[in-house]
XYZ file of C-alpha atoms in Angstrom:
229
model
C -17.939 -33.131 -62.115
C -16.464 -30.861 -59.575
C -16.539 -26.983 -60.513
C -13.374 -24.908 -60.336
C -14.037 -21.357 -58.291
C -11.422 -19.269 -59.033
C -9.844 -17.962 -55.150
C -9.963 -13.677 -55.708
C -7.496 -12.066 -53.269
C -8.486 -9.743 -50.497
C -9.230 -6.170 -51.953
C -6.569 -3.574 -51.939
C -9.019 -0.903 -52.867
C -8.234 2.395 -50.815
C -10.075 3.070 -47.603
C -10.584 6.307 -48.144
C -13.248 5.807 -50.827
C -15.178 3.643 -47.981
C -17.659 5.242 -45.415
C -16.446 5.935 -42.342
C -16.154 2.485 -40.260
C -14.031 1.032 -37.413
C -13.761 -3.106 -35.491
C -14.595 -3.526 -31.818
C -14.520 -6.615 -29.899
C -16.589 -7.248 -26.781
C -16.142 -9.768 -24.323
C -18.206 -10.938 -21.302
C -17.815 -14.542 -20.085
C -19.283 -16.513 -17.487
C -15.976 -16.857 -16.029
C -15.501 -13.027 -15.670
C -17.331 -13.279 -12.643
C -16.039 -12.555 -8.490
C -18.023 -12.725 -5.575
C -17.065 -9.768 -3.199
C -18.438 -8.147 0.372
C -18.434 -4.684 0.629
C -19.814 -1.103 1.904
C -19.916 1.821 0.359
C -18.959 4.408 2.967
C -18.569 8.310 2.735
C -19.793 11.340 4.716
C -22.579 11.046 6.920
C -23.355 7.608 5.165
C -22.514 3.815 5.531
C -24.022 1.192 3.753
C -24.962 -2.308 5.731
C -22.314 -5.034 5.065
C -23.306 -6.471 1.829
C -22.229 -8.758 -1.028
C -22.584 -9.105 -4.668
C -22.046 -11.099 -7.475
C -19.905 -8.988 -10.132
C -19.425 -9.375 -13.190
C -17.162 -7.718 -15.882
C -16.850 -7.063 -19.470
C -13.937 -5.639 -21.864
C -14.617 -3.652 -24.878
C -11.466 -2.816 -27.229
C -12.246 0.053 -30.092
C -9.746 -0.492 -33.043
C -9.101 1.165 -36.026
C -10.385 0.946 -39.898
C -8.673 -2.052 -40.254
C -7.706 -5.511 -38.300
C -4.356 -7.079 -38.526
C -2.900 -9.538 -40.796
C -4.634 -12.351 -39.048
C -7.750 -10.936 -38.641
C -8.257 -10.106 -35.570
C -8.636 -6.954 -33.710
C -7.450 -9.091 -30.942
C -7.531 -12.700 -29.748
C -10.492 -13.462 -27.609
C -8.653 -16.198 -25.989
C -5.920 -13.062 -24.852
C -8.891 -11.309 -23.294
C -10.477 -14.630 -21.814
C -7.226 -15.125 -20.010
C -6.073 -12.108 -18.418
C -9.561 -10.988 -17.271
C -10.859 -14.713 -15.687
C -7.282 -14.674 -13.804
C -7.849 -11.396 -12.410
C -11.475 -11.752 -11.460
C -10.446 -15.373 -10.144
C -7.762 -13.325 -7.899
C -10.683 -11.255 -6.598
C -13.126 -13.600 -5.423
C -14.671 -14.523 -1.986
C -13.502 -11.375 -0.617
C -14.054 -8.671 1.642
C -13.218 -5.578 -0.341
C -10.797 -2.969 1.337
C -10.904 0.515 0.001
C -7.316 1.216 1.155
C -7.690 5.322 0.441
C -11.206 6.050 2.459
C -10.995 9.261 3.891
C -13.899 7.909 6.555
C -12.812 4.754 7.450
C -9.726 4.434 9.758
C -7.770 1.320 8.883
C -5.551 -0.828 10.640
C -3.100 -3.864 10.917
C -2.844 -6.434 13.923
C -1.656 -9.316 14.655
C -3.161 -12.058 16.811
C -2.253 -15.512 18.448
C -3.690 -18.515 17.005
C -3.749 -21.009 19.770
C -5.219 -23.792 17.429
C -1.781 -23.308 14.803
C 0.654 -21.675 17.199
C 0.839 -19.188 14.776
C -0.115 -15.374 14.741
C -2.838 -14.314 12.605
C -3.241 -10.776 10.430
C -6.430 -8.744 10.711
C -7.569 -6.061 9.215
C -9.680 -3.459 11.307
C -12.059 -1.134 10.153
C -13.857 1.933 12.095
C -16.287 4.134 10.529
C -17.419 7.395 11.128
C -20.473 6.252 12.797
C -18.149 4.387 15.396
C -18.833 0.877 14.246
C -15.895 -1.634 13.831
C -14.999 -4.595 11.988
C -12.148 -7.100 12.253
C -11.280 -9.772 9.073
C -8.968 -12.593 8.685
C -6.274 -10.493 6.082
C -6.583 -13.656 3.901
C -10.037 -13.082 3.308
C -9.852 -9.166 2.329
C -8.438 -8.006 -0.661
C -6.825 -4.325 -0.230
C -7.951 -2.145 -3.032
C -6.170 1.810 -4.149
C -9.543 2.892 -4.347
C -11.218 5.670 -1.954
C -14.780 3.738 -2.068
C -16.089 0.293 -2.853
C -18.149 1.207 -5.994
C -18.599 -0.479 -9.310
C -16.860 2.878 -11.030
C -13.710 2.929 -8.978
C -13.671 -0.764 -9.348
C -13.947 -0.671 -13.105
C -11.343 1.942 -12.945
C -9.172 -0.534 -10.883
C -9.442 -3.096 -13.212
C -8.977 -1.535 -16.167
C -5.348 -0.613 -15.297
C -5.070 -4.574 -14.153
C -6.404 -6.033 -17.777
C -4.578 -3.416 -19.655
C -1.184 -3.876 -18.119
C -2.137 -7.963 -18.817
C -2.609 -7.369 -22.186
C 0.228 -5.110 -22.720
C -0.877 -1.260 -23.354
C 2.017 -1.341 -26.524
C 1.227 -4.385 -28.312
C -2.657 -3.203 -28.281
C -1.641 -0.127 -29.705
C 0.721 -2.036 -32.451
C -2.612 -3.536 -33.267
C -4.169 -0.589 -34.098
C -6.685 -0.515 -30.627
C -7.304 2.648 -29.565
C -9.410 2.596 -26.856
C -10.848 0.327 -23.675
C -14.056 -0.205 -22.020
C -14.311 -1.979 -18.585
C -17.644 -2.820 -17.109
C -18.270 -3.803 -13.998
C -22.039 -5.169 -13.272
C -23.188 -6.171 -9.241
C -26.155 -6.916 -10.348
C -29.011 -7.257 -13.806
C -29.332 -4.025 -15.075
C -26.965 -1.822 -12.667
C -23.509 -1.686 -13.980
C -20.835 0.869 -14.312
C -18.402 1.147 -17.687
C -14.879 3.368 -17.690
C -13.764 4.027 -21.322
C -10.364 5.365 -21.989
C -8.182 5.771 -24.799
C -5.285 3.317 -24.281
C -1.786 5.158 -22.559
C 1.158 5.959 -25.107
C 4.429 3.886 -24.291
C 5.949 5.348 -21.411
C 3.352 6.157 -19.328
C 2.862 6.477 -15.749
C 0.713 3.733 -14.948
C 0.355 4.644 -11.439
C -0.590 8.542 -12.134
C -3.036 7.127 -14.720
C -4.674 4.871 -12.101
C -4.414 6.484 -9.300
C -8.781 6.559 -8.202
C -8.927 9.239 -5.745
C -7.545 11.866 -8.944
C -11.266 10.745 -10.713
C -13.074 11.599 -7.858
C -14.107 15.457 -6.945
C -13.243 17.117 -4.217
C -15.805 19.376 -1.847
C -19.156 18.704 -0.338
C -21.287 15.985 -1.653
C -24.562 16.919 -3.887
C -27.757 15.880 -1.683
C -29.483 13.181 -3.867
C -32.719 14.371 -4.297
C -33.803 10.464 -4.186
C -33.764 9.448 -0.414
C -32.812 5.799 -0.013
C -32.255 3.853 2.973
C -30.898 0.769 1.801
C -27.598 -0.710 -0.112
C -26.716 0.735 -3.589
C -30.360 2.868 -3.977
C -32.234 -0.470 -4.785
């Protein structure tokens, strides 16, 4: 004979006689994942043309509670906005668009195979070397260097403004994480608290304002070789 269980409803006892507590989600997915060339360049110092596989992860801190339906957020809203940005991304040549060592330029070139012109984009460094890319094949970043912290920096502002900065507040999230791995073990993570409705997005964002400004710290660590492997 089938036993009845009496269904309680949730408890409406008061938080504050709980311990302190809060929700977080985290999300990393095998589809938050671009494939990028770069070079970090500054100073006295150029890296070799390089490439990594990145890979990025989203943290949201909410509050005591979760929402009606129980989330602190969909993962599926996080799944979306962050594989079609990192999708966007890869099997590129990243540009860092505000170097203050890399002089960068725009021309144009015939195409006698389509009859068309073709865009390049031309870098010289410091050191005198130059490149040339197809402009299809570069993605032009607002950042001053090709790192993993201005990138996770970058893409912070791109996930939030996908997710909508108000509705995550509406839910009670008050903070995000971005991490941006290039490779096992060496990542970078930007946390911020999430910007109050009528923000300035582009002030917020804006990389170089993160960055100091005077002569560079000798590492004591001499390295001669791509990202201090």
């Amino acid at each position: 004979m089938a036993k009845r269980t009496k269904l309680t409803p949730p408890s409406t006892a008061s938080s504050s006689s709980r311990p302190a507590c809060s929700f977080e989600v985290h999300v990393e997915k095998e589809t938050f994942k671009f494939n990028a060339a770069h070079f970090v360049a500054f100073k006295g110092f150029r890296e070799r043309l390089h490439g990594h596989n990145y890979r990025v992860g989203v943290k949201l801190l909410g509050s005591r509670k979760i929402c009606s339906d129980g989330y602190v957020l969909d993962f599926g809203c996080i799944k979306a906005v962050t594989k079609t940005i990192c999708k966007g991304m890869n099997e590129h040549f990243i540009v860092p668009m505000l170097s203050d060592v890399l002089t960068i330029t725009m021309t144009k070139v015939d195409n006698p195979v389509t009859q068309k012109q073709d865009e390049y984009v031309n870098l010289t460094c410091e050191d005198g070397s130059q490149f040339s890319f197809p402009k299809h094949d570069c993605i032009l970043l607002p950042i001053v260097h090709a790192t993993t912290e201005e990138l996770a920096i970058y893409l912070y502002g791109k996930i939030l403004n996908g997710l909508d900065a108000d509705y995550l507040l509406q839910r009670g999230i008050h903070t995000m994480e971005v991490l941006v791995s290039e490779a096992p073990g060496q990542d970078s993570t930007f946390r911020m608290e999430i910007p109050p409705s009528g923000s300035n997005h582009d002030e917020i964002f804006d990389v170089a304002s993160y960055i100091t400004t005077g002569d560079i710290i000798p590492m004591p660590c001499p390295t001669t070789t791509e990202a201090a492997k």
